[in-house]
PDB file of C-alpha atoms in Angstrom:
ATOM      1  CA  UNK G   1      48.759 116.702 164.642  1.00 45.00           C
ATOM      2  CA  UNK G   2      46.003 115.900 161.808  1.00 63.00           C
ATOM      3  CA  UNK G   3      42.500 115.469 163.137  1.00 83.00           C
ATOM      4  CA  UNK G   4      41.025 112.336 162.075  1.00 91.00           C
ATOM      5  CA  UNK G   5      37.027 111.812 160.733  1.00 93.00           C
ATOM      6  CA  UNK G   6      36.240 108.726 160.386  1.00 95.00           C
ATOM      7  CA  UNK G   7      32.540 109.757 159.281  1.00 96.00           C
ATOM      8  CA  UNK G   8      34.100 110.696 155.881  1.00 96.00           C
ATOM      9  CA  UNK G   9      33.634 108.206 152.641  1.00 96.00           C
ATOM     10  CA  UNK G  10      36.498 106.812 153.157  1.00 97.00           C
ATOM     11  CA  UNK G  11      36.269 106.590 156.768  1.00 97.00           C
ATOM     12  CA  UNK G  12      33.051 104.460 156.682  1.00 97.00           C
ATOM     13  CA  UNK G  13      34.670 102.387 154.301  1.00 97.00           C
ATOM     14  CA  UNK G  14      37.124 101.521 156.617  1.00 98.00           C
ATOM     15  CA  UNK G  15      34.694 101.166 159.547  1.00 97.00           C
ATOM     16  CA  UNK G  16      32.460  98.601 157.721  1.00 97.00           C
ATOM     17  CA  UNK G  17      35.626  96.591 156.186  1.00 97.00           C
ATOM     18  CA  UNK G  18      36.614  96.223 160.542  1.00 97.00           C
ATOM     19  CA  UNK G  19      33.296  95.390 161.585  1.00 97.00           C
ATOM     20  CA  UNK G  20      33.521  92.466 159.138  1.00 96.00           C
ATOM     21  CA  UNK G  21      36.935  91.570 160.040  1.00 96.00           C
ATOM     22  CA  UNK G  22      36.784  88.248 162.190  1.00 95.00           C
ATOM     23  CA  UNK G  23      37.407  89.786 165.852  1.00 92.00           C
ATOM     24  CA  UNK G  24      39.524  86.673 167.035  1.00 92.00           C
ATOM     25  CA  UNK G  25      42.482  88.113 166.603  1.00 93.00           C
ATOM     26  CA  UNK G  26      43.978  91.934 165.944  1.00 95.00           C
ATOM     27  CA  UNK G  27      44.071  93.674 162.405  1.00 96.00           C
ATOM     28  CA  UNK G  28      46.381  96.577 161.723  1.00 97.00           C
ATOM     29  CA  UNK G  29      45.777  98.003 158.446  1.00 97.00           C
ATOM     30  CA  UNK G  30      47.709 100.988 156.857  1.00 97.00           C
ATOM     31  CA  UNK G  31      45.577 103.641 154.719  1.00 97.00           C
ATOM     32  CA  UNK G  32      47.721 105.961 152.260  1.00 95.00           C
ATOM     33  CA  UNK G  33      46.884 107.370 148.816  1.00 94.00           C
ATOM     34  CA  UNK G  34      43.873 110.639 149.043  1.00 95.00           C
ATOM     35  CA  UNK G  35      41.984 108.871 151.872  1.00 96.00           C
ATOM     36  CA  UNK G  36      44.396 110.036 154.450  1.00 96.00           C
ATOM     37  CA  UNK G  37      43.973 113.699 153.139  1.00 97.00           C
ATOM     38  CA  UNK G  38      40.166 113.056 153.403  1.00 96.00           C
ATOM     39  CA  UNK G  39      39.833 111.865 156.646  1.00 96.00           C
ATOM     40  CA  UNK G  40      42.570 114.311 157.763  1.00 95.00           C
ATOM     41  CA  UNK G  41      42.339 117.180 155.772  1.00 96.00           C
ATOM     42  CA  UNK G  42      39.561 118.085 153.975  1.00 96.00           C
ATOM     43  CA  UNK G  43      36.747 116.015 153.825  1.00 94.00           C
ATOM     44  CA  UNK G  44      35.257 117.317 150.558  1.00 93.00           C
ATOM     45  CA  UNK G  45      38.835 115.565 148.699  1.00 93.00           C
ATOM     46  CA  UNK G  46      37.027 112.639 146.326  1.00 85.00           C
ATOM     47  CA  UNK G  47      38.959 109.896 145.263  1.00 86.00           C
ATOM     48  CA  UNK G  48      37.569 106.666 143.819  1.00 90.00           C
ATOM     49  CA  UNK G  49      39.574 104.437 146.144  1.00 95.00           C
ATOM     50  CA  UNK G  50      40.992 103.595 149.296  1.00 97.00           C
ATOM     51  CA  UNK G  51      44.367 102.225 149.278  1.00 96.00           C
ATOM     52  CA  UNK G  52      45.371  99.745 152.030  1.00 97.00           C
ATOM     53  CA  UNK G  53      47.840  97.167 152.854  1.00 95.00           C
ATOM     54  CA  UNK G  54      48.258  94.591 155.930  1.00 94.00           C
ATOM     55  CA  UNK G  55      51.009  92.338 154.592  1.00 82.00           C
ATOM     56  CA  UNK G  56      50.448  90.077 157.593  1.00 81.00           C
ATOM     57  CA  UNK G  57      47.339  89.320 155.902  1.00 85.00           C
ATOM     58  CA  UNK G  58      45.547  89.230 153.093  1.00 91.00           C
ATOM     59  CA  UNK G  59      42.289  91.741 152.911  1.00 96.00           C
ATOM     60  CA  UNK G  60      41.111  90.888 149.530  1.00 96.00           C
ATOM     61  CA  UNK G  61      38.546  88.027 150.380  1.00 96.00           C
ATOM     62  CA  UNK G  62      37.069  90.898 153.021  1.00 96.00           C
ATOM     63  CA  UNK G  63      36.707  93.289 150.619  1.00 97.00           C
ATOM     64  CA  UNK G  64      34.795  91.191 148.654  1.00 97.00           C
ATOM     65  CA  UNK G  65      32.542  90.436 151.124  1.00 96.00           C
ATOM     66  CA  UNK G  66      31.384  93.901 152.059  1.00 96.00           C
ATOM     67  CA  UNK G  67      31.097  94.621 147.979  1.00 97.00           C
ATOM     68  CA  UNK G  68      34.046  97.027 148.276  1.00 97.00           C
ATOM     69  CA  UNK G  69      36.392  95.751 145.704  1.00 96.00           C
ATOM     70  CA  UNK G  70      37.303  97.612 142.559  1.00 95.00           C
ATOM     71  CA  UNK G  71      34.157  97.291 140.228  1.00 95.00           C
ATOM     72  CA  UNK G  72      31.511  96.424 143.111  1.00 96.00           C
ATOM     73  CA  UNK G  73      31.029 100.232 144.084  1.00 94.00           C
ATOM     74  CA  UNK G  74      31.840 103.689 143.225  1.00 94.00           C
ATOM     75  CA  UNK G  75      34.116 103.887 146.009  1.00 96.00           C
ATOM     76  CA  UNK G  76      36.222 100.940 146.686  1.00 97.00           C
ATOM     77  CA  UNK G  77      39.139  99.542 149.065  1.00 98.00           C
ATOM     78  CA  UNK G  78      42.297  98.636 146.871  1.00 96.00           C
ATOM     79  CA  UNK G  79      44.517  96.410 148.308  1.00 96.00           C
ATOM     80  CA  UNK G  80      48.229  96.973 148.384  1.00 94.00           C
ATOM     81  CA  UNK G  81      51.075  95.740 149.295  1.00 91.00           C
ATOM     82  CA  UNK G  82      53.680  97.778 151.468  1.00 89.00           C
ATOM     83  CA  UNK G  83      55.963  98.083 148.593  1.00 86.00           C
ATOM     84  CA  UNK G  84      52.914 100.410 147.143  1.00 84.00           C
ATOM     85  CA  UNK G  85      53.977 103.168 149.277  1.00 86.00           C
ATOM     86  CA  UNK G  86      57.855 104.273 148.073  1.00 86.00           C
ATOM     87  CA  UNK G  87      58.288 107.742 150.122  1.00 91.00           C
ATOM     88  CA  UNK G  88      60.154 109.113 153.053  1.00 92.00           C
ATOM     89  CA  UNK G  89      62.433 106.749 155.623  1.00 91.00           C
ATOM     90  CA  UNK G  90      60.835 108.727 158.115  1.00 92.00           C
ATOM     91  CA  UNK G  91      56.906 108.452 157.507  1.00 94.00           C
ATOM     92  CA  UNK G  92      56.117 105.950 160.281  1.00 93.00           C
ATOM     93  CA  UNK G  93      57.151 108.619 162.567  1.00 94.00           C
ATOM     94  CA  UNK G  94      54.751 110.884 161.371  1.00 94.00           C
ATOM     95  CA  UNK G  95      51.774 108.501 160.822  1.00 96.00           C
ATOM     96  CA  UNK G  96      48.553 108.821 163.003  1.00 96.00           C
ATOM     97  CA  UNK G  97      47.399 105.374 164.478  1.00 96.00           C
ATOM     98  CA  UNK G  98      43.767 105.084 165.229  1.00 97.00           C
ATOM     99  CA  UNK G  99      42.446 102.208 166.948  1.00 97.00           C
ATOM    100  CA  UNK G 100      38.575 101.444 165.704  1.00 96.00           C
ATOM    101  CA  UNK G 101      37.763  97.618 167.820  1.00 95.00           C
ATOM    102  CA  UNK G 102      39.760  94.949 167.090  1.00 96.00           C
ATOM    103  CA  UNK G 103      41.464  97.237 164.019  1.00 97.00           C
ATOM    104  CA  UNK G 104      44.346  99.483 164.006  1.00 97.00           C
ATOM    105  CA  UNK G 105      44.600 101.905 161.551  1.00 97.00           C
ATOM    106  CA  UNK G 106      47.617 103.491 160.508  1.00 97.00           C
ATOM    107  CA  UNK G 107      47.047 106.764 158.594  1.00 97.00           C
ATOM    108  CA  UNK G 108      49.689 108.418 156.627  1.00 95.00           C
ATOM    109  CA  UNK G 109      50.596 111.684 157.304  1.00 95.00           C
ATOM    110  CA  UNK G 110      49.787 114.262 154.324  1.00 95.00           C
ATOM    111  CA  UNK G 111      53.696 115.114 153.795  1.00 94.00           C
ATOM    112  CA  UNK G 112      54.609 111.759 153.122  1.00 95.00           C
ATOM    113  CA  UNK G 113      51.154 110.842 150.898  1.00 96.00           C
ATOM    114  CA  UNK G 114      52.294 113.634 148.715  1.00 96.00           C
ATOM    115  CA  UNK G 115      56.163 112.124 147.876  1.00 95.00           C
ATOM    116  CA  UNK G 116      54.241 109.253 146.999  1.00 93.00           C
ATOM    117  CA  UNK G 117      52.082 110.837 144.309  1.00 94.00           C
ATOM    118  CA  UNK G 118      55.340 112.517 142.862  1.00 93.00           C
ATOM    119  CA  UNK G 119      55.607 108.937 141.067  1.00 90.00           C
ATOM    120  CA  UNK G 120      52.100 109.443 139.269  1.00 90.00           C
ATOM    121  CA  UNK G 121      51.737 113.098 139.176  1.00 94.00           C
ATOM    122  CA  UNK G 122      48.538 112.879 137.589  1.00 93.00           C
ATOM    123  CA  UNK G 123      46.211 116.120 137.835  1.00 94.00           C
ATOM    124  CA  UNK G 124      44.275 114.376 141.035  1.00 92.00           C
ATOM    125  CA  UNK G 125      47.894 114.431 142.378  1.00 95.00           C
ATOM    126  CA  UNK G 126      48.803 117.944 142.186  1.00 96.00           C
ATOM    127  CA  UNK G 127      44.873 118.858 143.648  1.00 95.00           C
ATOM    128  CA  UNK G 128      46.232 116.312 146.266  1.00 96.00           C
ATOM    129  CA  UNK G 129      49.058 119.237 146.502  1.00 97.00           C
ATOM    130  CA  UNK G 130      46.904 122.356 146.156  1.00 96.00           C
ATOM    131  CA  UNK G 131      44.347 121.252 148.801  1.00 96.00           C
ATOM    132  CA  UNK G 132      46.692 119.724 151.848  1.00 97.00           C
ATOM    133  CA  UNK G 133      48.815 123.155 151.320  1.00 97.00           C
ATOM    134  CA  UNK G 134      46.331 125.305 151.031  1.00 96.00           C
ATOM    135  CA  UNK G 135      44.434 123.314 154.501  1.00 95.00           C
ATOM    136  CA  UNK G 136      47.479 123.437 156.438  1.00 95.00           C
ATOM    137  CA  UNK G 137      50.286 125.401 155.164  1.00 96.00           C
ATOM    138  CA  UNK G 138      52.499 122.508 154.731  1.00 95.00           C
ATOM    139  CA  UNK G 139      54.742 121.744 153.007  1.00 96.00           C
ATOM    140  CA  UNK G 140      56.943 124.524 152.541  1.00 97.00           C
ATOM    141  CA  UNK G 141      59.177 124.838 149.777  1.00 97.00           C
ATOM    142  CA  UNK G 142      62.084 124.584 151.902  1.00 97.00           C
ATOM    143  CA  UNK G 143      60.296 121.600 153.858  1.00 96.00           C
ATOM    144  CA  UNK G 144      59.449 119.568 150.252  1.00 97.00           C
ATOM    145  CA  UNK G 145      63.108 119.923 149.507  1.00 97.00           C
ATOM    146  CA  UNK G 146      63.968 118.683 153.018  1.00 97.00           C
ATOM    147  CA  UNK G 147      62.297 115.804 152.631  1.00 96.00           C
ATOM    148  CA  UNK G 148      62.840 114.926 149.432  1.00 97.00           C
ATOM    149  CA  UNK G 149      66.715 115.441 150.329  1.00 97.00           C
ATOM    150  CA  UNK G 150      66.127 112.363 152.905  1.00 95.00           C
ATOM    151  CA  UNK G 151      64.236 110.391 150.548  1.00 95.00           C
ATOM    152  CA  UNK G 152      67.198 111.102 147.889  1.00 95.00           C
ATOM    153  CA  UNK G 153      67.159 107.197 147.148  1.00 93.00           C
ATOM    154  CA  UNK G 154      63.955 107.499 145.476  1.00 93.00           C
ATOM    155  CA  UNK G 155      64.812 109.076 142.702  1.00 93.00           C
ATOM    156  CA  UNK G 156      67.486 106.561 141.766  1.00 88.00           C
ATOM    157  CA  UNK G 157      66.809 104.426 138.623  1.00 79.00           C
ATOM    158  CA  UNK G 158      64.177 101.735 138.381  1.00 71.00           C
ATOM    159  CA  UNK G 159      64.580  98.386 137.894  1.00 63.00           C
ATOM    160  CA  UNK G 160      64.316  97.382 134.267  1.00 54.00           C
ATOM    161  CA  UNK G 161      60.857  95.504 135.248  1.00 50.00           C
ATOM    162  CA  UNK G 162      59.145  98.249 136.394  1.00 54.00           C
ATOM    163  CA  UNK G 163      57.028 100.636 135.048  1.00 55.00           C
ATOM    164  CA  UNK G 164      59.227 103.477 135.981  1.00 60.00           C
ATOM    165  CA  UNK G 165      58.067 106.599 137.037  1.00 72.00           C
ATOM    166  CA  UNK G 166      60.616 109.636 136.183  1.00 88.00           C
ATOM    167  CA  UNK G 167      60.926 111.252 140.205  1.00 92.00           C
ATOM    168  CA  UNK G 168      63.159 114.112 138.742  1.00 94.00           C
ATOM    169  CA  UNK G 169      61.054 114.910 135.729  1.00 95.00           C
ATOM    170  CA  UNK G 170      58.043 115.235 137.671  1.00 96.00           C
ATOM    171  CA  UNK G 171      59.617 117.254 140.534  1.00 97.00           C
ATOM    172  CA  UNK G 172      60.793 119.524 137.789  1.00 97.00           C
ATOM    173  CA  UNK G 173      57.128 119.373 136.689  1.00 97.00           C
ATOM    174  CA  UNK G 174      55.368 120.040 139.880  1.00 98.00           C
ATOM    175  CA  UNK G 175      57.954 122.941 140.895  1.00 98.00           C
ATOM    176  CA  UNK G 176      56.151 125.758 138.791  1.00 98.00           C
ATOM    177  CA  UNK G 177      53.073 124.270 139.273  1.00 97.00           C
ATOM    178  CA  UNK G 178      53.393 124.289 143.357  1.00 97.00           C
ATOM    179  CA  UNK G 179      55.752 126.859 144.222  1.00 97.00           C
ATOM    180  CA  UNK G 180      55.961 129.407 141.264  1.00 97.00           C
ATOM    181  CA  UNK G 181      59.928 128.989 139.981  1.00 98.00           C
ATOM    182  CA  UNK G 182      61.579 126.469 138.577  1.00 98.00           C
ATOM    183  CA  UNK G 183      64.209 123.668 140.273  1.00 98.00           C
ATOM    184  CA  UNK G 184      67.262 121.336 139.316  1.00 97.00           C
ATOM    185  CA  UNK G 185      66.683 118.783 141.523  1.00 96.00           C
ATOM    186  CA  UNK G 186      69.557 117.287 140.425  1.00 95.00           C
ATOM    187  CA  UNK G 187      71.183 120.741 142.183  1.00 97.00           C
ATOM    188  CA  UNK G 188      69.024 121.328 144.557  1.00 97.00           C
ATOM    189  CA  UNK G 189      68.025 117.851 145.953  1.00 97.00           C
ATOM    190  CA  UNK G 190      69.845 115.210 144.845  1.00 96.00           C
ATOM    191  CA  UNK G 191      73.363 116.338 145.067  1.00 96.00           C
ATOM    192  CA  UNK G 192      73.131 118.375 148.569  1.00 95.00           C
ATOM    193  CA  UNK G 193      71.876 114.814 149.697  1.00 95.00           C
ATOM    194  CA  UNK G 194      74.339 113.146 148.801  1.00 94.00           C
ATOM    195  CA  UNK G 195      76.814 115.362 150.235  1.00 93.00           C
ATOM    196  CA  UNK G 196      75.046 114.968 153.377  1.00 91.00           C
ATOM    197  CA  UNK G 197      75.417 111.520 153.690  1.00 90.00           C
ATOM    198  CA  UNK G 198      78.981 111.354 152.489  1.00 89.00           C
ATOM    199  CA  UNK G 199      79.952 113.901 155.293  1.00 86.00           C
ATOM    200  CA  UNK G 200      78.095 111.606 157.532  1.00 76.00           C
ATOM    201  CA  UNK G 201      80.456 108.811 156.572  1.00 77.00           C
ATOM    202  CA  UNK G 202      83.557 110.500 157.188  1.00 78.00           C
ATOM    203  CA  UNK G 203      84.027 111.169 153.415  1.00 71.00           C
ATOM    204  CA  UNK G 204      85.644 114.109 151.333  1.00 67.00           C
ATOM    205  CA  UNK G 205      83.551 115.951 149.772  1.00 59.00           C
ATOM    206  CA  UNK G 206      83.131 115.964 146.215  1.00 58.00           C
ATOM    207  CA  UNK G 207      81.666 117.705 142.930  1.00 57.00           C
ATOM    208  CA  UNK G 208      78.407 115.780 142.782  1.00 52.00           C
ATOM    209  CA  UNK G 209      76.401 117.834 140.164  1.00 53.00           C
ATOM    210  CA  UNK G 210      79.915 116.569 137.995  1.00 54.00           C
ATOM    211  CA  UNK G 211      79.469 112.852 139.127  1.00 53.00           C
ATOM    212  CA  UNK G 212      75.847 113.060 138.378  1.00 52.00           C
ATOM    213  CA  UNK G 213      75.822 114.406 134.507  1.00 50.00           C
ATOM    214  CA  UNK G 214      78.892 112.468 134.119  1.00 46.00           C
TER     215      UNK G 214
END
């Protein structure tokens, strides 16, 4: 289990945005994006923001308040919404919950931050990669696959209103980058997924890397 310092940056961020929080009521309030890492990993991680969303509620008016909105300070809270955060079925599981007063925070856990910045894949994202790996030894390249394989629905097409991110072309990307070979994740990810889940059905099997270039 991840340690969790809430005397980082980010951390204090956080602390100050709850202390402001009216205290009539409970707040739970999910962090994701590099804070996690920081608070969890390695403290010395800097991103410019902290990305949160409570879709019970909305935190921007807060935010304001405490001067912590994007273009008040250096490092600001950016409010999300839960559809922000595209990554494994499985990552409330893993999340550490931290209760700080009248706040609950839900903190990501590292393996499931790190699907998420597969959309982006911007060079903060893969020091996002070389610093939670190099911290903890996780993930593995077998684990990455893993659980990429049970996010496989990510990397189906986006909808023609979105800014689409490429999931394959940037796992392709990050492969070398990461783990030192190349990968078809078509091969390697998508279609053993798939087979997976049509086993689980009941289904014959079939030639997926066929279905999928076809």
């Amino acid at each position: 289990m991840n340690s969790t310092d809430l005397a980082t940056p980010a951390g204090q961020l956080l602390c100050k945005l709850a202390d402001t929080l009216p205290q009539d009521r409970t707040w739970r309030i999910t962090v994701f994006g590099s804070a996690p890492i920081q608070i969890q990993v390695d403290r010395t991680l800097i991103s410019a923001d902290v990305d949160v969303f409570c879709d019970a509620e909305d935190l921007q008016p807060w935010v304001n308040a405490i001067g912590a909105a994007q273009g008040q300070a250096d490092l600001y809270i950016q409010v999300c919404s839960g559809l922000n955060f595209r990554t494994s079925p499985h990552w409330l599981a893993r999340a550490t919950t931290v209760v700080y007063g009248h706040c609950t925070f839900v903190f990501q856990d590292p393996i499931d931050i790190l699907i998420v910045k597969l959309n982006r894949l911007e060079e903060k994202d893969l020091e996002a990669f070389r610093v939670v790996i190099r911290k903890t030894g996780h993930p593995t390249e077998a684990e990455r696959i893993h659980e990429l394989q049970m996010a496989v629905d990510l990397f189906r097409p986006s909808f023609d209103e979105e800014n689409a991110s490429d999931l394959v072309n940037n796992t392709r990307r990050l492969w070398p980058i990461i783990f030192g070979r190349e990968i078809d994740p078509r091969a390697e990810i998508i279609a053993p997924a798939l087979a997976k889940r049509r086993a689980g059905y009941g289904l014959p099997t079939s030639d997926y890397k066929k279905e999928l270039l076809g």
